[in-house]
Every structure is written in structure tokens, then in C-alpha cells.
Amino acid sequence: MNDQPTKYSREFAIQMDEEDELHAYRAEFYVKEGSIYFDGNSLGLLSKRAEKSMLLLLDSWKKYGIDGWIEGEYPWFYLSESLGGKMASLVGAAPEEVIVTGSTTSNLHQLISTFYEPKGMRTKILADNITFPSDIYALKSQIRLKCYDPDEHLVTVNSRDGHLLSEADIIESMTDDILVIVLSSILYRSGQILDMKLLTEEAHKRGIIIGFDLCHSIGSIPHQLSKWEVDFAFWCTYKHLNGGPGSVGALYVNKRHFGKEPGLAGWFSSRKDKQFDMEHDLTQANHAGAYQMGTPHVLSVAPLIGSLEIFDEIGIESIREKSLELTGYMLELINHELIEYEFVVRNPEEDSKRGGHIYLEHPEAARICKALKAKHIVPDFRTPNGIRLAPVALYNTFEEVWKTIQTLKTIMDEEEYKEFDNKRGVVA
Ligand SMILES: *Cc1c(COP(=O)(O)O)cnc(C)c1O
């Protein structure tokens, strides 16, 4: 008799959890009792350290009033720079290349208004046809602000299957009229990782500026933005970074662009020692801080102090390693248990191309998600027929993955999803 548990048994999952070096971190998060949260790629869970830093900054307001800008444990005036420095290791950048500011969309506006300076025949922006809508809206409005027609000046690479992009297709679209490229590091639906190093090299060979939206890769996979010489990047902090609803975003600008005038300037673009001179000529900061605008949203930055400490302690490499094990295990279970039910796996299966979540399609996806929620499992529905499942390395377990796939199997076996209508809710 062999008493090794088989791969598909609950015992196997439990054994994986016992061997997991990050397992202890789960206790640092507020995981709702009796429920399984697989939506950390939309809104990460609250950690006790983030809660603590949030309360600490609230207290600094109570204690210091206006002097909180320069007093207390985390003086507010320097917070955007200091946290940018802490985030830099997650994107592989120098500390001064990253600043915590704005939101994904407002940072994209800032960076495009800075780098999109159409001249001669180079007047176009290249993006793709399956990216997040906000990015496209921002690019179109920036093109309009330069008095061009987005129909002509926004070029999109088309996905061949509606889910994945081919790097070769993207490179082929890098023509002489393209000035700036904006792509996602990880596609928000299929979770495909784009080869940022290759795309940056190819863009630069052709004299094109390139930037990435890191919303789904920040805190999920390692990056080497400086080494790859990526020109700019921007991201939110409420997904894998667990900064809380509406937490402040961040941006990266490569060193060689320092000194470039911000397209959208404000008094926080200033060199810090000059800011309170109140001159009408801006002396811009000589680092990524120049691309801030106004007063930082201190209370929406505060949870990041605690949250980033966790990433710093563990290191992104170990987080990625566990994340790959979790998603790899989930895929194996899906391929074994759900084979007879019309599910199609839309994320790339190979490790080098697979981000932090699994993306399934099913014609009944909306009501399958409702059936999961009724059983206290939180997935993420993407219209019209997508189910995103994000087992997060910091707080999810192998046993939760096992339970979820078992539950999905029961929902399908017993046709429990038929008790719900196949329509989406307001948010997901
Ligand atoms: C989540 C997400 C956004 C959200 O933008 P906000 O300005 O933070 O609301 C934008 N782009 C991508 C790719 C995203 O995944």
C-alpha cells in the first residue's frame, strides 16, 4: 500500500499547505470566516499591518494637525517619495524612478501628455483591442487634445482569438508613424504576461517610446523595468498590493527621462526645497516625483505603508513561486475534475506566460459565479462569459483551491447554477 495522498485528494492539498513557507502570512489578513476569497486581483484583502498604518496616520492628523506634514513617524510631505522608493524593488527600478501618486487612469493621462508629442510623421499611439477600457478612453482623449482623430491616430493590435496577444503581431505594428506604445504587462482577462523586455527592445530599435500598465502584475510577478529600459509604467495599488478601495496608484519614469517637463504640472511636481517658495515658474523635481500634481491623498496612501512591509519581508520572487504553484495546481484540478463541462481555460498554461489568475469561460458563467457566491466562494465575473479565479499567494491556500474546484464540480453535477439568472450584477 502506498499512503502518499493522490494529487486530486484533499489530503494532498493539506500537505501542500503544511509545506508552504508563506502559509503563516494568511493569519495577517482579514479572511472572512467560512468563505473563500479568490478576487484579490480586483480588490486585495485588508492586512493587519495595513490597518495599523492607516490608524497611525489618522492618529498623526489627530496629534499634529498641519504639522503632520513634517512631523510624526511618517511625515506626509515625503510619503509619496518614500513609498515610491519602497515599491521600486517590486518593479525593478531605482527608488527615484517610482512615485506613489494619482490613479492608474490619471497617471496614464499624465504620462501620455508628457511623452506624446506628435511631430512630422510620428503622430500615432499603439495599443491593443482587448485592453482595459479606461486605458483606451484615456488614450483617445489625449489624441483629441492634440487635435488628432483617434480613429486614425490610435492604432490597435488585434488579438487573434479575443484572449491572447502575439508579440510578433505587436512588433509588426511598430511602424514609422508610431510615437508611443501602451500595453498591459498582464492582460486583465486572460492573465497573459507580455514579454516586456522583448517589446521594449523592439520598440527602441524603431525609435518608439514604450510604457506598460502594471495593474495585474504589480505584487504578482517580478519586473526589471530599469534593466529592460522601459520608458514609463503606471499601476493601481488596490489589487495585488492590498492598499484598499481607491488606494493611491503609482508611476515609474526611466532615469534617462528625468527633467522632461510634465504634461500636467502642479505644485507637487516641484523640487521639494523650492515648493514653498511659491514662485510662478516651476522648478521641477529631478526624479519621478515631477509627475505628481497636487496634494497627496494621505489617508488613501496610509495602508500601503503596512502592506508594502509584507512584500519587502517576503520578496516578490517567493510570492511569484507560490502563486505559480497555486495556479498550476488549480489548472491541474480543473483539467481533471471539470473536463466534461464546457469550461474553456483561456489563460496561457505555461509558467512564463501565466499571470496571477486563472481565466475560465463558460456559457453559463454569470450564474455559475452566483452559485459560487451563494456557497461563500468569491470569484470575479467578467462579461459576457468569463470567470476569473485569483488564488493569492499571501492569503489563499491549496485547500481552498481544492474546495473551490470540488464546489464547482458539484454546482455543475447538480445543475445548481440553474437556480440563478444568467445576468451580471452591478460591479462584477
Ligand atoms: C484595474 C485596472 C485599471 C483601473 O484604473 P483606475 O484608474 O485605477 O480605476 C486600469 N487598467 C487596468 C489594466 C486595470 O486592470
Tab-separated table of C-alpha atoms in Angstrom, residues 108-385:
chain	number	residue	atom	x	y	z
A	108	LEU	CA	-1.726	57.285	-17.815
A	109	HIS	CA	-3.074	60.751	-18.688
A	110	GLN	CA	-0.033	62.349	-17.079
A	111	LEU	CA	2.451	60.083	-18.863
A	112	ILE	CA	0.817	60.368	-22.277
A	113	SER	CA	0.537	64.110	-22.006
A	114	THR	CA	4.254	64.091	-21.158
A	115	PHE	CA	5.521	61.629	-23.789
A	116	TYR	CA	3.041	62.022	-26.642
A	117	GLU	CA	4.476	64.945	-28.594
A	118	PRO	CA	3.434	64.253	-32.180
A	119	LYS	CA	5.778	65.687	-34.813
A	120	GLY	CA	6.292	65.100	-38.534
A	121	MET	CA	5.145	61.613	-39.468
A	122	ARG	CA	5.265	60.204	-35.919
A	123	THR	CA	1.817	61.017	-34.629
A	124	LYS	CA	0.251	57.730	-33.551
A	125	ILE	CA	-0.217	55.693	-30.388
A	126	LEU	CA	-0.204	51.893	-30.484
A	127	ALA	CA	-2.324	49.848	-28.043
A	128	ASP	CA	-4.366	46.641	-28.335
A	129	ASN	CA	-8.031	45.802	-28.844
A	130	ILE	CA	-8.532	43.724	-25.677
A	131	THR	CA	-7.053	46.038	-23.063
A	132	PHE	CA	-8.931	47.607	-20.149
A	133	PRO	CA	-11.398	50.238	-21.445
A	134	SER	CA	-10.172	53.066	-19.218
A	135	ASP	CA	-6.763	52.943	-20.898
A	136	ILE	CA	-8.352	53.306	-24.321
A	137	TYR	CA	-10.619	56.153	-23.197
A	138	ALA	CA	-7.573	57.997	-21.820
A	139	LEU	CA	-5.528	57.453	-24.988
A	140	LYS	CA	-8.358	58.638	-27.215
A	141	SER	CA	-8.895	61.778	-25.183
A	142	GLN	CA	-5.152	62.540	-25.224
A	143	ILE	CA	-5.152	62.180	-29.008
A	144	ARG	CA	-8.131	64.547	-29.240
A	145	LEU	CA	-6.351	67.056	-27.005
A	146	LYS	CA	-3.592	67.162	-29.634
A	147	CYS	CA	-6.312	67.867	-32.242
A	148	TYR	CA	-5.978	64.497	-33.959
A	149	ASP	CA	-8.664	61.962	-34.775
A	150	PRO	CA	-8.480	58.869	-32.529
A	151	ASP	CA	-9.944	56.716	-35.311
A	152	GLU	CA	-6.802	57.375	-37.268
A	153	HIS	CA	-4.178	58.010	-34.614
A	154	LEU	CA	-4.926	55.233	-32.157
A	155	VAL	CA	-3.679	52.035	-33.778
A	156	THR	CA	-4.683	48.777	-32.106
A	157	VAL	CA	-3.073	45.375	-32.454
A	158	ASN	CA	-5.845	42.828	-32.674
A	159	SER	CA	-5.923	39.641	-30.656
A	160	ARG	CA	-6.333	36.650	-32.952
A	161	ASP	CA	-8.611	34.727	-30.587
A	162	GLY	CA	-10.011	37.535	-28.443
A	163	HIS	CA	-7.915	36.490	-25.429
A	164	LEU	CA	-4.222	36.478	-26.199
A	165	LEU	CA	-1.845	38.827	-27.974
A	166	SER	CA	1.072	37.760	-30.105
A	167	GLU	CA	4.338	39.628	-29.552
A	168	ALA	CA	5.126	39.094	-33.243
A	169	ASP	CA	1.884	40.871	-34.220
A	170	ILE	CA	2.712	43.744	-31.868
A	171	ILE	CA	6.210	44.094	-33.315
A	172	GLU	CA	4.804	44.053	-36.817
A	173	SER	CA	2.591	47.002	-35.882
A	174	MET	CA	5.587	49.092	-34.777
A	175	THR	CA	5.629	51.203	-37.914
A	176	ASP	CA	7.348	54.537	-38.584
A	177	ASP	CA	4.264	56.568	-37.704
A	178	ILE	CA	4.047	55.187	-34.134
A	179	LEU	CA	5.329	57.555	-31.458
A	180	VAL	CA	4.238	55.820	-28.224
A	181	ILE	CA	3.157	52.279	-27.322
A	182	VAL	CA	0.964	51.490	-24.297
A	183	LEU	CA	0.311	47.845	-23.401
A	184	SER	CA	-0.512	45.834	-20.292
A	185	SER	CA	2.163	43.760	-18.599
A	186	ILE	CA	-0.517	41.164	-17.830
A	187	LEU	CA	-3.820	41.168	-19.715
A	188	TYR	CA	-6.679	41.726	-17.289
A	189	ARG	CA	-8.859	38.933	-18.620
A	190	SER	CA	-6.695	36.093	-19.911
A	191	GLY	CA	-3.857	36.837	-17.489
A	192	GLN	CA	-1.296	36.545	-20.305
A	193	ILE	CA	2.114	38.033	-19.475
A	194	LEU	CA	3.583	40.031	-22.328
A	195	ASP	CA	7.327	39.870	-22.946
A	196	MET	CA	8.124	43.406	-21.789
A	197	LYS	CA	11.869	43.034	-22.373
A	198	LEU	CA	11.481	41.947	-25.983
A	199	LEU	CA	8.801	44.534	-26.777
A	200	THR	CA	10.891	47.326	-25.260
A	201	GLU	CA	13.966	46.309	-27.260
A	202	GLU	CA	11.986	46.157	-30.485
A	203	ALA	CA	10.246	49.480	-29.826
A	204	HIS	CA	13.540	51.214	-29.087
A	205	LYS	CA	15.177	49.801	-32.239
A	206	ARG	CA	12.479	51.716	-34.097
A	207	GLY	CA	12.743	54.902	-32.045
A	208	ILE	CA	9.386	54.341	-30.319
A	209	ILE	CA	8.653	55.167	-26.654
A	210	ILE	CA	7.009	52.322	-24.732
A	211	GLY	CA	5.108	52.136	-21.446
A	212	PHE	CA	3.178	49.438	-19.573
A	213	ASP	CA	0.081	49.250	-17.404
A	214	LEU	CA	1.138	47.056	-14.465
A	215	CYS	CA	-2.260	46.801	-12.713
A	216	HIS	CA	-2.291	43.000	-12.827
A	217	SER	CA	1.425	42.352	-12.462
A	218	ILE	CA	2.396	44.635	-9.574
A	219	GLY	CA	2.788	42.499	-6.461
A	220	SER	CA	2.151	39.372	-8.508
A	221	ILE	CA	5.261	38.882	-10.664
A	222	PRO	CA	8.791	40.367	-10.623
A	223	HIS	CA	9.770	43.061	-13.158
A	224	GLN	CA	13.057	44.593	-14.331
A	225	LEU	CA	11.818	47.885	-15.734
A	226	SER	CA	15.147	49.735	-15.397
A	227	LYS	CA	17.221	46.937	-16.847
A	228	TRP	CA	14.815	46.495	-19.745
A	229	GLU	CA	14.884	50.294	-20.193
A	230	VAL	CA	11.095	50.570	-20.266
A	231	ASP	CA	10.295	54.275	-20.681
A	232	PHE	CA	7.348	54.540	-18.296
A	233	ALA	CA	4.801	52.474	-16.367
A	234	PHE	CA	1.776	53.056	-14.127
A	235	TRP	CA	-0.411	50.950	-11.861
A	236	CYS	CA	-3.004	50.794	-9.104
A	237	THR	CA	-2.322	49.519	-5.598
A	238	TYR	CA	-5.687	48.072	-4.588
A	239	LYS	CA	-5.341	44.747	-6.448
A	240	HIS	CA	-2.369	42.504	-5.552
A	241	LEU	CA	-0.813	45.232	-3.359
A	242	ASN	CA	-3.787	45.229	-0.955
A	243	GLY	CA	-3.848	49.016	-0.472
A	244	GLY	CA	-7.631	49.170	-0.017
A	245	PRO	CA	-10.504	50.527	-2.128
A	246	GLY	CA	-9.328	53.580	-4.063
A	247	SER	CA	-5.792	53.468	-2.657
A	248	VAL	CA	-3.344	55.796	-4.418
A	249	GLY	CA	-1.635	54.490	-7.569
A	250	ALA	CA	1.955	54.828	-8.716
A	251	LEU	CA	4.093	55.504	-11.743
A	252	TYR	CA	7.609	54.851	-12.988
A	253	VAL	CA	9.672	57.002	-15.320
A	254	ASN	CA	13.066	55.786	-16.502
A	255	LYS	CA	16.008	57.896	-15.286
A	256	ARG	CA	17.027	58.986	-18.754
A	257	HIS	CA	13.796	60.993	-18.973
A	258	PHE	CA	14.348	62.873	-15.713
A	259	GLY	CA	13.996	66.578	-16.331
A	260	LYS	CA	11.371	66.075	-19.033
A	261	GLU	CA	8.614	68.592	-18.437
A	262	PRO	CA	5.418	67.050	-17.004
A	263	GLY	CA	2.495	67.355	-19.407
A	264	LEU	CA	0.217	68.073	-16.461
A	265	ALA	CA	2.141	70.098	-13.897
A	266	GLY	CA	1.122	71.121	-10.405
A	267	TRP	CA	2.870	72.393	-7.314
A	268	PHE	CA	3.763	68.859	-6.166
A	269	SER	CA	5.771	68.480	-9.410
A	270	SER	CA	8.201	70.861	-7.739
A	271	ARG	CA	11.569	70.217	-6.188
A	272	LYS	CA	10.676	69.832	-2.528
A	273	ASP	CA	13.031	72.541	-1.286
A	274	LYS	CA	11.524	75.032	-3.758
A	275	GLN	CA	7.857	74.164	-3.438
A	276	PHE	CA	7.051	76.585	-0.661
A	277	ASP	CA	8.859	79.490	-2.335
A	278	MET	CA	5.546	79.812	-4.209
A	279	GLU	CA	7.160	81.017	-7.443
A	280	HIS	CA	5.126	81.003	-10.640
A	281	ASP	CA	7.947	79.309	-12.575
A	282	LEU	CA	8.056	75.631	-11.692
A	283	THR	CA	11.406	74.142	-10.712
A	284	GLN	CA	10.501	70.531	-11.291
A	285	ALA	CA	11.858	67.654	-9.219
A	286	ASN	CA	14.658	65.805	-10.965
A	287	HIS	CA	13.076	62.377	-10.461
A	288	ALA	CA	9.735	60.624	-10.947
A	289	GLY	CA	8.234	62.987	-8.351
A	290	ALA	CA	7.993	65.628	-11.089
A	291	TYR	CA	4.951	63.788	-12.462
A	292	GLN	CA	2.824	64.383	-9.361
A	293	MET	CA	0.256	67.153	-9.481
A	294	GLY	CA	-1.358	68.285	-6.228
A	295	THR	CA	-1.552	67.388	-2.559
A	296	PRO	CA	-1.217	63.627	-1.960
A	297	HIS	CA	-4.266	61.712	-0.692
A	298	VAL	CA	-2.554	60.815	2.552
A	299	LEU	CA	-5.320	58.673	4.054
A	300	SER	CA	-5.546	56.625	0.859
A	301	VAL	CA	-1.790	56.120	0.857
A	302	ALA	CA	-1.610	55.130	4.519
A	303	PRO	CA	-2.500	51.401	4.235
A	304	LEU	CA	0.341	50.947	1.751
A	305	ILE	CA	2.911	51.583	4.463
A	306	GLY	CA	1.915	48.366	6.224
A	307	SER	CA	1.084	46.438	3.109
A	308	LEU	CA	4.428	47.065	1.396
A	309	GLU	CA	6.257	45.956	4.529
A	310	ILE	CA	4.901	42.445	3.920
A	311	PHE	CA	6.157	42.410	0.320
A	312	ASP	CA	9.502	43.712	1.474
A	313	GLU	CA	9.787	40.990	4.099
A	314	ILE	CA	8.941	38.084	1.785
A	315	GLY	CA	10.321	39.301	-1.536
A	316	ILE	CA	8.440	39.156	-4.816
A	317	GLU	CA	10.353	36.071	-6.052
A	318	SER	CA	8.915	33.851	-3.292
A	319	ILE	CA	5.452	35.305	-3.811
A	320	ARG	CA	5.640	34.503	-7.526
A	321	GLU	CA	6.851	30.983	-6.790
A	322	LYS	CA	3.857	30.206	-4.582
A	323	SER	CA	1.464	31.949	-6.957
A	324	LEU	CA	2.622	29.697	-9.801
A	325	GLU	CA	2.153	26.626	-7.619
A	326	LEU	CA	-1.378	27.710	-6.684
A	327	THR	CA	-2.499	28.498	-10.225
A	328	GLY	CA	-0.672	25.424	-11.595
A	329	TYR	CA	-2.462	23.242	-9.060
A	330	MET	CA	-5.807	24.845	-9.871
A	331	LEU	CA	-5.283	24.162	-13.577
A	332	GLU	CA	-4.483	20.527	-12.899
A	333	LEU	CA	-7.655	20.138	-10.857
A	334	ILE	CA	-9.747	21.914	-13.499
A	335	ASN	CA	-8.363	19.669	-16.226
A	336	HIS	CA	-9.053	16.606	-14.102
A	337	GLU	CA	-12.417	17.393	-12.472
A	338	LEU	CA	-14.248	19.685	-14.866
A	339	ILE	CA	-13.347	18.141	-18.164
A	340	GLU	CA	-16.912	17.123	-19.075
A	341	TYR	CA	-18.447	20.571	-18.589
A	342	GLU	CA	-17.850	23.078	-21.413
A	343	PHE	CA	-15.291	25.108	-19.417
A	344	VAL	CA	-12.559	26.569	-21.583
A	345	VAL	CA	-9.287	27.641	-19.962
A	346	ARG	CA	-8.373	30.968	-21.572
A	347	ASN	CA	-5.200	31.813	-19.668
A	348	PRO	CA	-1.857	30.623	-21.013
A	349	GLU	CA	-0.889	27.369	-19.279
A	350	GLU	CA	2.916	27.753	-19.367
A	351	ASP	CA	4.558	29.312	-16.299
A	352	SER	CA	6.423	32.025	-18.190
A	353	LYS	CA	3.202	33.385	-19.739
A	354	ARG	CA	0.716	32.864	-16.899
A	355	GLY	CA	-0.041	35.734	-14.507
A	356	GLY	CA	-1.648	35.531	-11.066
A	357	HIS	CA	-5.121	34.363	-12.008
A	358	ILE	CA	-6.982	31.661	-13.895
A	359	TYR	CA	-9.500	32.644	-16.528
A	360	LEU	CA	-12.286	30.259	-17.477
A	361	GLU	CA	-15.077	30.734	-19.943
A	362	HIS	CA	-18.459	29.047	-19.831
A	363	PRO	CA	-21.775	29.992	-21.490
A	364	GLU	CA	-23.427	29.993	-18.033
A	365	ALA	CA	-20.588	31.948	-16.363
A	366	ALA	CA	-22.754	34.659	-14.754
A	367	ARG	CA	-24.943	32.213	-12.896
A	368	ILE	CA	-22.113	29.845	-12.094
A	369	CYS	CA	-20.466	32.806	-10.332
A	370	LYS	CA	-23.705	33.492	-8.453
A	371	ALA	CA	-23.891	29.838	-7.395
A	372	LEU	CA	-20.288	30.033	-6.152
A	373	LYS	CA	-21.056	33.192	-4.192
A	374	ALA	CA	-24.089	31.545	-2.631
A	375	LYS	CA	-21.635	28.925	-1.349
A	376	HIS	CA	-19.349	31.646	0.043
A	377	ILE	CA	-16.723	31.440	-2.670
A	378	VAL	CA	-15.893	34.813	-4.229
A	379	PRO	CA	-14.887	34.677	-7.901
A	380	ASP	CA	-14.784	37.577	-10.354
A	381	PHE	CA	-17.226	37.573	-13.245
A	382	ARG	CA	-16.197	39.325	-16.472
A	383	THR	CA	-18.918	39.883	-19.003
A	384	PRO	CA	-20.096	38.113	-21.133
A	385	ASN	CA	-18.917	34.661	-20.050
